[in-house]
Coordinates of C-alpha atoms and ligand atoms in Angstrom, one line a residue:
X90 CA 24.8 -39.3 22.2
X91 CA 23.2 -37.6 25.2
X92 CA 25.6 -36.1 27.7
X93 CA 25.5 -36.9 31.4
X94 CA 23.8 -33.7 32.1
X95 CA 21.1 -34.6 29.6
X96 CA 20.7 -37.9 31.3
X97 CA 20.4 -36.5 34.6
X98 CA 17.7 -34.1 33.5
X99 CA 15.7 -36.9 31.7
X100 CA 15.8 -38.9 34.9
X101 CA 14.6 -35.8 37.0
X102 CA 11.9 -35.2 34.4
X103 CA 10.7 -38.7 34.8
X104 CA 10.7 -38.5 38.5
X105 CA 8.7 -35.3 38.3
X106 CA 6.1 -37.1 36.3
X107 CA 6.1 -40.1 38.7
X108 CA 5.3 -37.8 41.6
X109 CA 2.2 -36.7 39.8
X110 CA 1.0 -40.3 39.8
X111 CA 1.6 -41.0 36.2
X112 CA 3.3 -44.3 35.5
X113 CA 5.4 -43.1 32.6
X114 CA 6.7 -39.7 31.4
X115 CA 4.6 -37.5 29.3
X116 CA 5.3 -34.4 27.2
X117 CA 2.7 -31.8 26.7
X118 CA 3.0 -30.3 23.2
X119 CA 1.1 -27.2 22.4
X120 CA 0.1 -26.8 18.7
X121 CA -0.9 -23.2 18.1
X122 CA -1.3 -20.8 15.1
X123 CA -3.8 -18.3 14.0
X124 CA -6.9 -19.7 12.3
X125 CA -6.2 -21.7 9.1
X126 CA -2.4 -21.8 9.8
X127 CA -2.7 -25.6 9.5
X128 CA -2.9 -26.9 13.1
X129 CA -5.6 -29.5 12.4
X130 CA -3.6 -30.9 9.3
X131 CA -0.4 -30.9 11.1
X132 CA -1.7 -32.9 14.1
X133 CA -3.5 -35.3 11.9
X134 CA -0.4 -35.9 9.7
X135 CA 1.9 -36.3 12.7
X136 CA -0.3 -38.8 14.4
X137 CA -0.8 -40.8 11.1
X138 CA 2.9 -40.9 10.3
X139 CA 3.7 -42.1 13.8
X140 CA 0.9 -44.7 13.9
X141 CA 1.6 -46.0 10.5
X142 CA 5.5 -46.0 10.5
X143 CA 5.7 -43.1 8.0
X144 CA 8.8 -42.1 6.2
X145 CA 10.4 -39.8 8.8
X146 CA 14.2 -40.2 7.9
X147 CA 15.2 -37.2 9.9
X148 CA 13.3 -38.2 13.0
X149 CA 16.0 -40.4 14.5
X150 CA 14.1 -42.7 16.7
X151 CA 11.9 -43.7 14.0
X152 CA 14.7 -43.9 11.2
X153 CA 16.9 -46.0 13.3
X154 CA 14.0 -48.5 14.0
X155 CA 13.9 -47.8 17.8
X156 CA 10.2 -47.0 17.8
X157 CA 8.6 -50.3 18.6
X158 CA 4.9 -49.1 18.7
X159 CA 2.8 -46.0 18.7
X160 CA -0.8 -46.0 19.8
X161 CA -3.6 -43.6 20.9
X162 CA -4.6 -43.8 24.5
X163 CA -7.2 -42.1 26.6
X164 CA -6.3 -38.5 27.3
X165 CA -5.5 -37.3 30.7
X166 CA -7.9 -34.4 31.0
X167 CA -11.7 -35.4 31.1
X168 CA -12.9 -31.9 30.6
X169 CA -11.1 -31.1 27.4
X170 CA -12.6 -32.1 24.0
X171 CA -10.8 -34.9 22.2
X172 CA -9.0 -34.0 19.0
X173 CA -11.1 -35.8 16.4
X174 CA -8.2 -37.6 14.8
X175 CA -10.2 -40.5 13.2
X176 CA -12.7 -38.1 11.5
X177 CA -10.0 -35.9 10.2
X178 CA -7.8 -38.7 8.7
X179 CA -10.8 -40.1 7.1
X180 CA -11.6 -36.8 5.4
X181 CA -8.1 -36.5 4.1
X182 CA -7.7 -40.1 2.9
X183 CA -11.2 -41.0 1.7
X184 CA -12.7 -37.8 0.6
X185 CA -9.3 -36.2 -0.4
X186 CA -10.6 -33.0 1.3
X187 CA -9.1 -30.9 4.1
X188 CA -10.6 -31.5 7.6
X189 CA -12.6 -29.1 9.7
X190 CA -10.3 -26.5 11.2
X191 CA -9.6 -25.8 14.8
X192 CA -12.3 -23.9 16.6
X193 CA -11.4 -24.4 20.2
X194 CA -9.1 -26.3 22.4
X195 CA -8.7 -30.1 22.1
X196 CA -6.3 -32.8 23.2
X197 CA -5.1 -36.3 22.1
X198 CA -2.6 -38.7 23.8
X199 CA -0.3 -40.7 21.6
X200 CA 1.9 -43.1 23.4
X201 CA 5.3 -44.1 21.9
X202 CA 7.1 -47.2 23.0
X203 CA 10.7 -47.1 22.0
X204 CA 13.9 -48.8 22.6
X205 CA 16.0 -46.4 24.5
X206 CA 19.6 -45.8 23.4
X207 CA 20.4 -44.9 27.0
X208 CA 20.3 -47.3 30.0
X209 CA 19.2 -44.6 32.4
X210 CA 16.2 -43.8 30.4
X211 CA 15.3 -47.4 30.0
X212 CA 15.5 -47.9 33.7
X213 CA 13.3 -45.0 34.6
X214 CA 10.7 -44.6 31.9
X215 CA 10.5 -48.2 30.5
X216 CA 11.0 -46.7 27.1
X217 CA 7.6 -45.2 26.9
X218 CA 6.6 -41.6 26.3
X219 CA 3.1 -40.3 26.3
X220 CA 2.8 -37.3 24.0
X221 CA -0.2 -35.1 24.9
X222 CA -0.9 -32.9 22.0
X223 CA -2.8 -29.8 22.9
X224 CA -4.4 -28.0 19.9
X225 CA -5.6 -24.4 20.6
X226 CA -6.3 -21.2 18.6
X227 CA -3.3 -18.9 18.5
X228 CA -5.8 -16.0 18.7
X229 CA -6.2 -16.9 22.4
X230 CA -2.6 -16.1 23.1
X231 CA -3.1 -12.6 21.9
X232 CA -5.4 -11.9 24.8
X233 CA -2.5 -12.0 27.4
X234 CA -1.6 -8.3 27.0
X235 CA -5.3 -7.4 27.8
X236 CA -4.8 -8.5 31.4
X237 CA -2.7 -5.3 32.1
X238 CA -5.2 -3.1 30.4
X239 CA -8.4 -1.6 31.8
X240 CA -11.5 -0.9 29.8
X241 CA -10.5 2.6 28.9
X242 CA -7.0 1.6 27.6
X243 CA -8.3 -1.4 25.7
X244 CA -11.0 0.8 24.1
X245 CA -8.6 3.6 23.3
X246 CA -6.2 1.2 21.5
X247 CA -8.9 -0.8 19.7
X248 CA -10.8 2.3 18.5
X249 CA -7.4 3.8 17.2
X250 CA -6.7 0.6 15.3
X251 CA -10.2 0.6 13.9
X252 CA -9.7 4.1 12.6
X253 CA -6.5 3.2 10.7
X254 CA -7.1 4.1 6.9
X255 CA -6.3 0.4 6.1
X256 CA -9.1 -0.8 8.4
X257 CA -11.7 1.9 8.1
X258 CA -13.6 0.2 5.3
X259 CA -14.0 -3.0 7.5
X260 CA -14.7 -1.1 10.7
X261 CA -17.1 1.5 9.2
X262 CA -20.3 -0.1 10.4
X263 CA -19.1 -0.5 14.0
X264 CA -17.5 2.9 14.1
X265 CA -20.9 4.4 13.0
X266 CA -22.7 2.6 15.7
X267 CA -20.2 3.9 18.3
X268 CA -20.4 7.4 17.1
X269 CA -24.1 7.6 17.5
X270 CA -24.1 6.4 21.2
X271 CA -24.7 8.2 24.5
X272 CA -22.4 6.3 26.8
X273 CA -24.4 7.2 29.9
X274 CA -27.6 5.9 28.4
X275 CA -29.3 3.1 30.4
X276 CA -27.8 -0.3 29.3
X277 CA -29.9 -2.6 27.2
X278 CA -29.0 -6.0 25.8
X279 CA -30.0 -5.4 22.2
X280 CA -27.5 -2.4 22.0
X281 CA -24.8 -4.3 23.7
X282 CA -25.4 -7.3 21.3
X283 CA -25.4 -5.2 18.1
X284 CA -22.2 -3.4 19.2
X285 CA -20.5 -6.7 20.0
X286 CA -21.7 -8.3 16.8
X287 CA -20.5 -5.3 14.7
X288 CA -17.2 -5.3 16.4
X289 CA -16.6 -9.1 15.9
X290 CA -17.6 -8.8 12.2
X291 CA -15.1 -6.1 11.8
X292 CA -12.3 -8.2 13.4
X293 CA -13.3 -11.2 11.1
X294 CA -13.2 -9.0 8.0
X295 CA -9.6 -8.1 8.9
X296 CA -8.8 -11.8 8.8
X297 CA -10.0 -12.3 5.3
X298 CA -7.6 -13.6 2.6
X299 CA -7.2 -10.2 1.1
X300 CA -6.4 -8.5 4.3
X301 CA -4.9 -11.2 6.4
X302 CA -4.2 -9.1 9.5
X303 CA -3.1 -11.1 12.7
X304 CA -3.3 -8.8 15.7
X305 CA -7.0 -8.7 16.4
X306 CA -7.7 -8.9 20.1
X307 CA -9.9 -10.1 21.9
X308 CA -9.1 -13.5 20.6
X309 CA -12.4 -15.0 21.4
X310 CA -14.2 -12.6 19.1
X311 CA -12.5 -14.5 16.4
X312 CA -12.4 -17.9 18.0
X313 CA -15.2 -18.0 20.6
X314 CA -14.9 -21.8 21.4
X315 CA -17.9 -22.8 23.5
X316 CA -18.5 -19.3 24.8
X317 CA -20.3 -17.8 21.9
X318 CA -23.2 -15.6 22.9
X319 CA -22.2 -15.5 26.6
X320 CA -22.2 -12.2 28.4
X321 CA -18.4 -12.2 28.8
X322 CA -18.2 -12.1 25.0
X323 CA -21.0 -9.6 24.6
X324 CA -19.0 -6.2 24.8
X325 CA -17.1 -3.9 22.6
X326 CA -14.7 -0.9 22.9
X327 CA -16.2 2.4 23.6
X328 CA -14.8 6.0 23.6
X329 CA -14.9 6.1 27.4
X330 CA -12.9 8.9 29.3
X331 CA -10.0 7.4 31.2
X332 CA -10.6 7.7 34.9
X333 CA -14.2 8.7 34.7
X334 CA -16.7 6.5 36.6
X335 CA -19.9 6.0 34.5
X336 CA -23.3 5.6 36.4
X337 CA -24.2 2.2 37.5
X338 CA -26.7 0.7 34.9
X339 CA -25.3 2.8 32.0
X340 CA -24.1 1.3 28.8
X341 CA -20.4 2.2 29.5
X342 CA -20.6 0.6 33.0
X343 CA -22.1 -2.5 31.6
X344 CA -19.6 -3.1 28.8
X345 CA -16.6 -2.2 31.2
X346 CA -17.9 -4.8 33.6
X347 CA -18.2 -7.4 30.9
X348 CA -14.6 -6.7 29.6
X349 CA -13.4 -7.4 33.1
X350 CA -15.5 -10.6 33.2
X351 CA -13.9 -11.6 29.9
X352 CA -10.4 -11.4 31.5
X353 CA -11.5 -13.2 34.7
X354 CA -13.6 -16.0 33.3
X355 CA -12.3 -16.6 29.9
X356 CA -8.6 -15.4 29.5
X357 CA -7.2 -16.3 32.9
X358 CA -8.6 -19.9 33.0
X359 CA -7.1 -20.6 29.7
X360 CA -3.6 -19.5 30.7
X361 CA -3.8 -21.2 34.2
X362 CA -5.3 -24.5 33.2
X363 CA -3.9 -25.1 29.8
X364 CA -1.1 -22.9 28.7
X365 CA 0.7 -23.1 31.9
X366 CA 1.0 -26.9 31.7
X367 CA 2.7 -27.1 28.3
X368 CA 6.4 -28.3 27.9
X369 CA 7.0 -27.6 24.2
X370 CA 5.3 -25.5 21.6
X371 CA 5.0 -25.5 17.8
X372 CA 3.7 -22.3 16.4
X373 CA 2.4 -22.7 12.8
X374 CA 2.4 -19.6 10.6
X375 CA 0.8 -19.2 7.2
X376 CA 3.4 -16.7 5.9
X377 CA 2.2 -17.1 2.4
X378 CA -1.2 -15.8 3.1
X379 CA 0.3 -12.6 4.7
X380 CA 2.8 -12.2 1.8
X381 CA -0.1 -12.5 -0.7
X382 CA -2.0 -9.9 1.3
X383 CA 0.8 -7.3 1.2
X384 CA 3.4 -5.6 3.4
X385 CA 0.9 -4.5 6.2
X386 CA -0.2 -8.1 6.8
X387 CA 3.4 -9.1 7.1
X388 CA 4.2 -6.3 9.5
X389 CA 1.0 -7.3 11.5
X390 CA 2.2 -10.9 11.6
X391 CA 5.4 -9.8 13.1
X392 CA 3.5 -7.9 15.8
X393 CA 1.4 -10.9 16.6
X394 CA 4.6 -13.1 16.8
X395 CA 6.1 -10.7 19.3
X396 CA 2.9 -10.7 21.3
X397 CA 2.8 -14.6 21.2
X398 CA 6.3 -14.9 22.2
X399 CA 5.7 -12.5 25.2
X400 CA 3.4 -15.2 26.6
X401 CA 6.2 -17.8 26.7
X402 CA 8.4 -15.7 28.8
X403 CA 6.3 -13.4 30.9
X404 CA 8.0 -11.1 33.5
X405 CA 8.3 -12.7 37.0
X406 CA 6.0 -10.1 38.5
X407 CA 3.4 -10.4 35.9
X408 CA 0.2 -12.4 36.6
X409 CA 1.2 -15.3 34.4
X410 CA 4.9 -15.2 35.5
X411 CA 3.8 -15.6 39.1
X412 CA 2.5 -19.2 38.7
X413 CA 4.2 -20.4 35.5
X414 CA 6.5 -23.1 37.0
X415 CA 6.8 -25.4 34.0
X416 CA 8.9 -23.4 31.5
X417 CA 8.5 -24.2 27.8
X418 CA 12.0 -25.2 26.8
X419 CA 11.6 -25.5 23.0
X420 CA 9.6 -23.5 20.5
X421 CA 9.4 -24.3 16.9
X422 CA 8.1 -21.6 14.5
X423 CA 7.0 -23.5 11.3
X424 CA 5.9 -21.8 8.0
X425 CA 3.3 -24.2 6.9
X426 CA 2.1 -25.3 3.4
X427 CA 5.5 -25.3 2.0
X428 CA 4.3 -27.7 -0.8
X429 CA 2.6 -24.6 -2.3
X430 CA 6.2 -23.6 -3.4
X431 CA 9.0 -25.2 -5.3
X432 CA 11.8 -26.5 -3.2
X433 CA 14.0 -23.7 -4.4
X434 CA 11.8 -21.3 -2.4
X435 CA 11.8 -23.2 0.9
X436 CA 15.1 -21.7 2.1
X437 CA 13.9 -18.2 1.2
X438 CA 10.7 -18.9 3.1
X439 CA 12.5 -20.0 6.1
X440 CA 14.7 -16.8 5.8
X441 CA 11.6 -14.7 5.8
X442 CA 10.3 -16.4 9.0
X443 CA 13.6 -16.3 10.6
X444 CA 13.8 -12.6 10.0
X445 CA 10.1 -12.1 11.3
X446 CA 11.0 -14.1 14.3
X447 CA 14.2 -12.3 15.0
X448 CA 12.5 -9.0 14.9
X449 CA 9.7 -10.4 17.2
X450 CA 12.3 -11.7 19.6
X451 CA 14.0 -8.4 19.8
X452 CA 10.7 -6.6 20.3
X453 CA 9.4 -9.0 22.9
X454 CA 12.9 -9.0 24.6
X455 CA 12.5 -12.7 24.4
X456 CA 15.3 -15.0 25.6
X457 CA 15.5 -18.5 27.2
X458 CA 13.8 -21.2 25.3
X459 CA 15.5 -22.8 22.3
X460 CA 13.8 -21.7 19.2
X461 CA 14.1 -22.9 15.7
X462 CA 12.4 -22.1 12.3
X463 CA 11.4 -24.3 9.5
X464 CA 9.3 -24.5 6.5
X465 CA 7.1 -27.6 6.3
X466 CA 4.1 -29.2 4.7
X467 CA 2.4 -31.5 7.1
X468 CA 0.7 -33.1 4.1
X469 CA 2.4 -32.6 0.8
X470 CA -0.3 -32.1 -1.8
X471 CA 2.1 -31.5 -4.7
X472 CA 5.1 -32.9 -6.4
X473 CA 7.8 -31.1 -8.3
X474 CA 8.5 -31.1 -12.0
X475 CA 10.2 -29.1 -14.7
X476 CA 8.4 -27.6 -17.7
X477 CA 10.5 -26.6 -20.6
X478 CA 9.4 -23.7 -22.8
X479 CA 11.9 -23.3 -25.7
X480 CA 15.2 -22.9 -23.9
X481 CA 13.6 -22.0 -20.6
X482 CA 13.2 -24.6 -17.9
X483 CA 10.5 -23.6 -15.3
X484 CA 10.4 -25.3 -11.9
X485 CA 6.8 -26.1 -11.3
X486 CA 4.6 -27.9 -8.8
X487 CA 2.0 -30.4 -9.9
X488 CA -1.2 -31.1 -7.9
X489 CA -5.0 -31.2 -8.1
X490 CA -6.3 -27.7 -7.6
X491 CA -9.5 -27.7 -5.4
X492 CA -12.8 -27.3 -7.2
X493 CA -13.4 -23.6 -8.0
X494 CA -9.7 -22.5 -7.7
X495 CA -8.6 -20.3 -10.7
X496 CA -5.5 -19.6 -12.5
X497 CA -5.8 -16.8 -15.1
X498 CA -9.0 -17.7 -17.0
X499 CA -9.0 -21.4 -16.0
X500 CA -11.4 -22.5 -13.3
X501 CA -10.6 -26.1 -11.9
X502 CA -13.1 -28.9 -11.4
X503 CA -11.3 -30.5 -8.4
X504 CA -10.3 -33.6 -10.4
X505 CA -7.7 -32.5 -12.9
X506 CA -4.0 -32.5 -12.2
X507 CA -2.3 -29.4 -13.2
X508 CA 1.4 -27.9 -13.3
X509 CA 1.5 -24.5 -11.6
X510 CA 4.4 -22.2 -11.6
X511 CA 4.1 -20.8 -8.1
X512 CA 6.8 -18.0 -8.6
X513 CA 9.9 -17.5 -6.5
X514 CA 10.5 -16.0 -3.2
X515 CA 13.4 -13.7 -3.1
X516 CA 16.4 -15.0 -1.1
X517 CA 16.6 -11.7 0.7
X518 CA 13.5 -11.0 2.8
X519 CA 14.0 -7.3 2.4
X520 CA 13.2 -7.7 -1.3
X521 CA 10.0 -9.4 -0.7
X522 CA 7.9 -6.4 -1.7
X523 CA 8.8 -4.0 -4.4
X524 CA 9.5 -0.5 -3.1
X525 CA 6.3 1.5 -2.7
X526 CA 4.2 -1.4 -4.0
X527 CA 1.9 -3.8 -2.1
X528 CA 2.5 -6.7 -4.3
X529 CA 5.0 -9.6 -3.8
X530 CA 8.1 -8.8 -5.9
X531 CA 8.0 -11.7 -8.2
X532 CA 4.3 -12.4 -8.6
X533 CA 3.8 -15.3 -6.2
X534 CA 0.9 -17.4 -7.0
X535 CA -0.7 -19.7 -4.4
X536 CA -3.3 -22.1 -5.4
X537 CA -5.2 -24.4 -3.0
X538 CA -4.6 -28.1 -3.9
X539 CA -6.6 -31.1 -2.7
X540 CA -4.8 -33.7 -0.5
X541 CA -2.8 -36.2 -2.4
X542 CA -4.0 -39.7 -3.5
X543 CA -2.1 -42.1 -1.4
X544 CA 0.3 -44.3 -3.5
X545 CA 0.2 -48.1 -3.0
X546 CA 3.3 -50.3 -3.1
X547 CA 3.6 -53.4 -5.3
X548 CA 2.3 -55.5 -2.4
X549 CA -0.8 -53.4 -2.2
X550 CA 0.1 -51.5 1.0
X551 CA -1.0 -47.9 1.2
X552 CA 2.0 -45.6 1.9
X553 CA 1.7 -43.0 4.7
X554 CA 1.0 -39.3 4.0
X555 CA 3.7 -37.6 2.2
X556 CA 5.1 -34.5 4.0
X557 CA 8.0 -31.9 3.7
X558 CA 10.1 -31.8 6.9
X559 CA 7.5 -33.1 9.3
X560 CA 10.3 -35.5 10.5
X561 CA 12.7 -32.4 11.2
X562 CA 9.9 -30.9 13.2
X563 CA 9.4 -34.0 15.2
X564 CA 13.2 -34.4 15.8
X565 CA 13.3 -30.9 17.3
X566 CA 10.3 -31.3 19.4
X567 CA 10.6 -34.9 20.7
X568 CA 14.1 -36.3 19.6
X569 CA 15.8 -35.7 23.0
X570 CA 12.9 -37.3 24.9
X571 CA 13.2 -40.6 22.9
X572 CA 17.0 -40.7 23.3
Ligands
GDP651 P1 -6.2 -24.6 11.5 O1 -7.3 -23.5 11.5 O2 -5.0 -24.0 12.1 O3 -6.7 -25.9 12.3 O4 -5.9 -24.9 10.0 P2 -6.2 -26.3 9.1 O5 -5.2 -27.3 9.6 O6 -7.6 -26.7 9.1 O7 -5.6 -25.8 7.7 C1 -6.4 -24.8 7.0 C2 -6.3 -25.1 5.6 O8 -4.9 -24.8 5.1 C3 -6.6 -26.5 5.1 O9 -8.0 -26.6 5.0 C4 -5.8 -26.6 3.7 O10 -6.5 -26.0 2.8 C5 -4.5 -25.8 4.1 N1 -3.4 -26.7 4.6 C6 -3.0 -26.9 5.9 N2 -1.9 -27.6 6.0 C7 -1.6 -27.9 4.7 C8 -0.4 -28.6 4.1 O11 0.4 -29.2 4.8 N3 -0.5 -28.6 2.7 C9 -1.4 -28.0 2.0 N4 -1.2 -28.1 0.6 N5 -2.4 -27.3 2.5 C10 -2.6 -27.3 3.9

């Protein structure tokens, strides 16, 4: 039951949308996460389940049969690429392969017609909600702090990070290039390009599975979108002296100018034109990748979460705070790919994310929006089983490992179903890593599985994509708007 205050807010929301000329209310849902966190799979599964009446028992509007119809409509923004839902779902269902991941911003409008439980809503919205899903790389959010930093400060921080022992191997080539430079030398394009390429390669190496670091600005060096190769992305940090002005035409002056251009023509437009218009946000996090890579990756993920949360509640006097009028009121932080673990480890996984988030919230001095945490699998590629070994009963997951995946000495062909013991996550996040060791405490094993084969009912109907807690995510993100 919604309260009177809720009713009034809904009506006001609806009026607000009417004044923008839209006939019915819309909700802009941001879907972000660092690369390969699971954004593309999440959106595809969400849309498929809503279009095909999937099993969403914790999504009240659907479970109670109040959703009459869901359909895709033309998106409101002509200049934003459309999320390629049809291509992605075909890849999952027909090829049993994972779709191409997010490389840039995209958008999709899904309209839901529902029978409102409340007379007020019915009167003002006609029982229709347009969900505008905005998919964008989480890396881009990590650029916000750059707006407060000049080139000298950005450079000093970036070079200090590159010289950390854990990063030196990956940054070696870039650092060697920087060390051999005369900053006052006349600028030339090949030098700028080789510096920027070496810097980008170093950042990308830090994202590898084995390192899995998260805090790697500038975000477009990892996810350039359609700006790859443009001058605003052809720069790199240099050991410039703070406060010193380098001669016009010098390498240092050129790269400093391009860094400023990056902020003006790349970072600011994204926040102004896209981020500032979001109503709600889901942030997907691949915690298992970080856990597998070790304690430093987990710490770095927490830093990234704090930086990302900082975007949602910027100070009033900051550049973003000065024009952010639509405040995001709900943020869901979801640990993805929970189907890689047995159900017994889902709560511990949530506990780990909650702990990371609490630390990030404290660090970002974040307050305001309602936040929640859950472990989900947008597409459930495994089922659970128990294997008995003498008196031992091992909880396992069963799925088809992708071709080339290995467990011990076995290499899989992509066709054979296998039972895997994924290991347990400790219920206390503090016990995640053994003292003084980089390895997960209980030897957690994550195998990439192919998407599931869809089951058919006796009547020959194909069931919708299986998931874990996608319905709870939908209830948190949309439930009140379909009341
Ligand atoms: P994006 O970069 O955030 O768009 O990430 P994707 O959605 O493309 O996901 C990256 C990879 O993670 C996929 O190719 C899958 O291998 C895996 N993945 C994502 N979501 C799931 C899921 O729900 N279950 C399983 N088993 N794997 C997933």
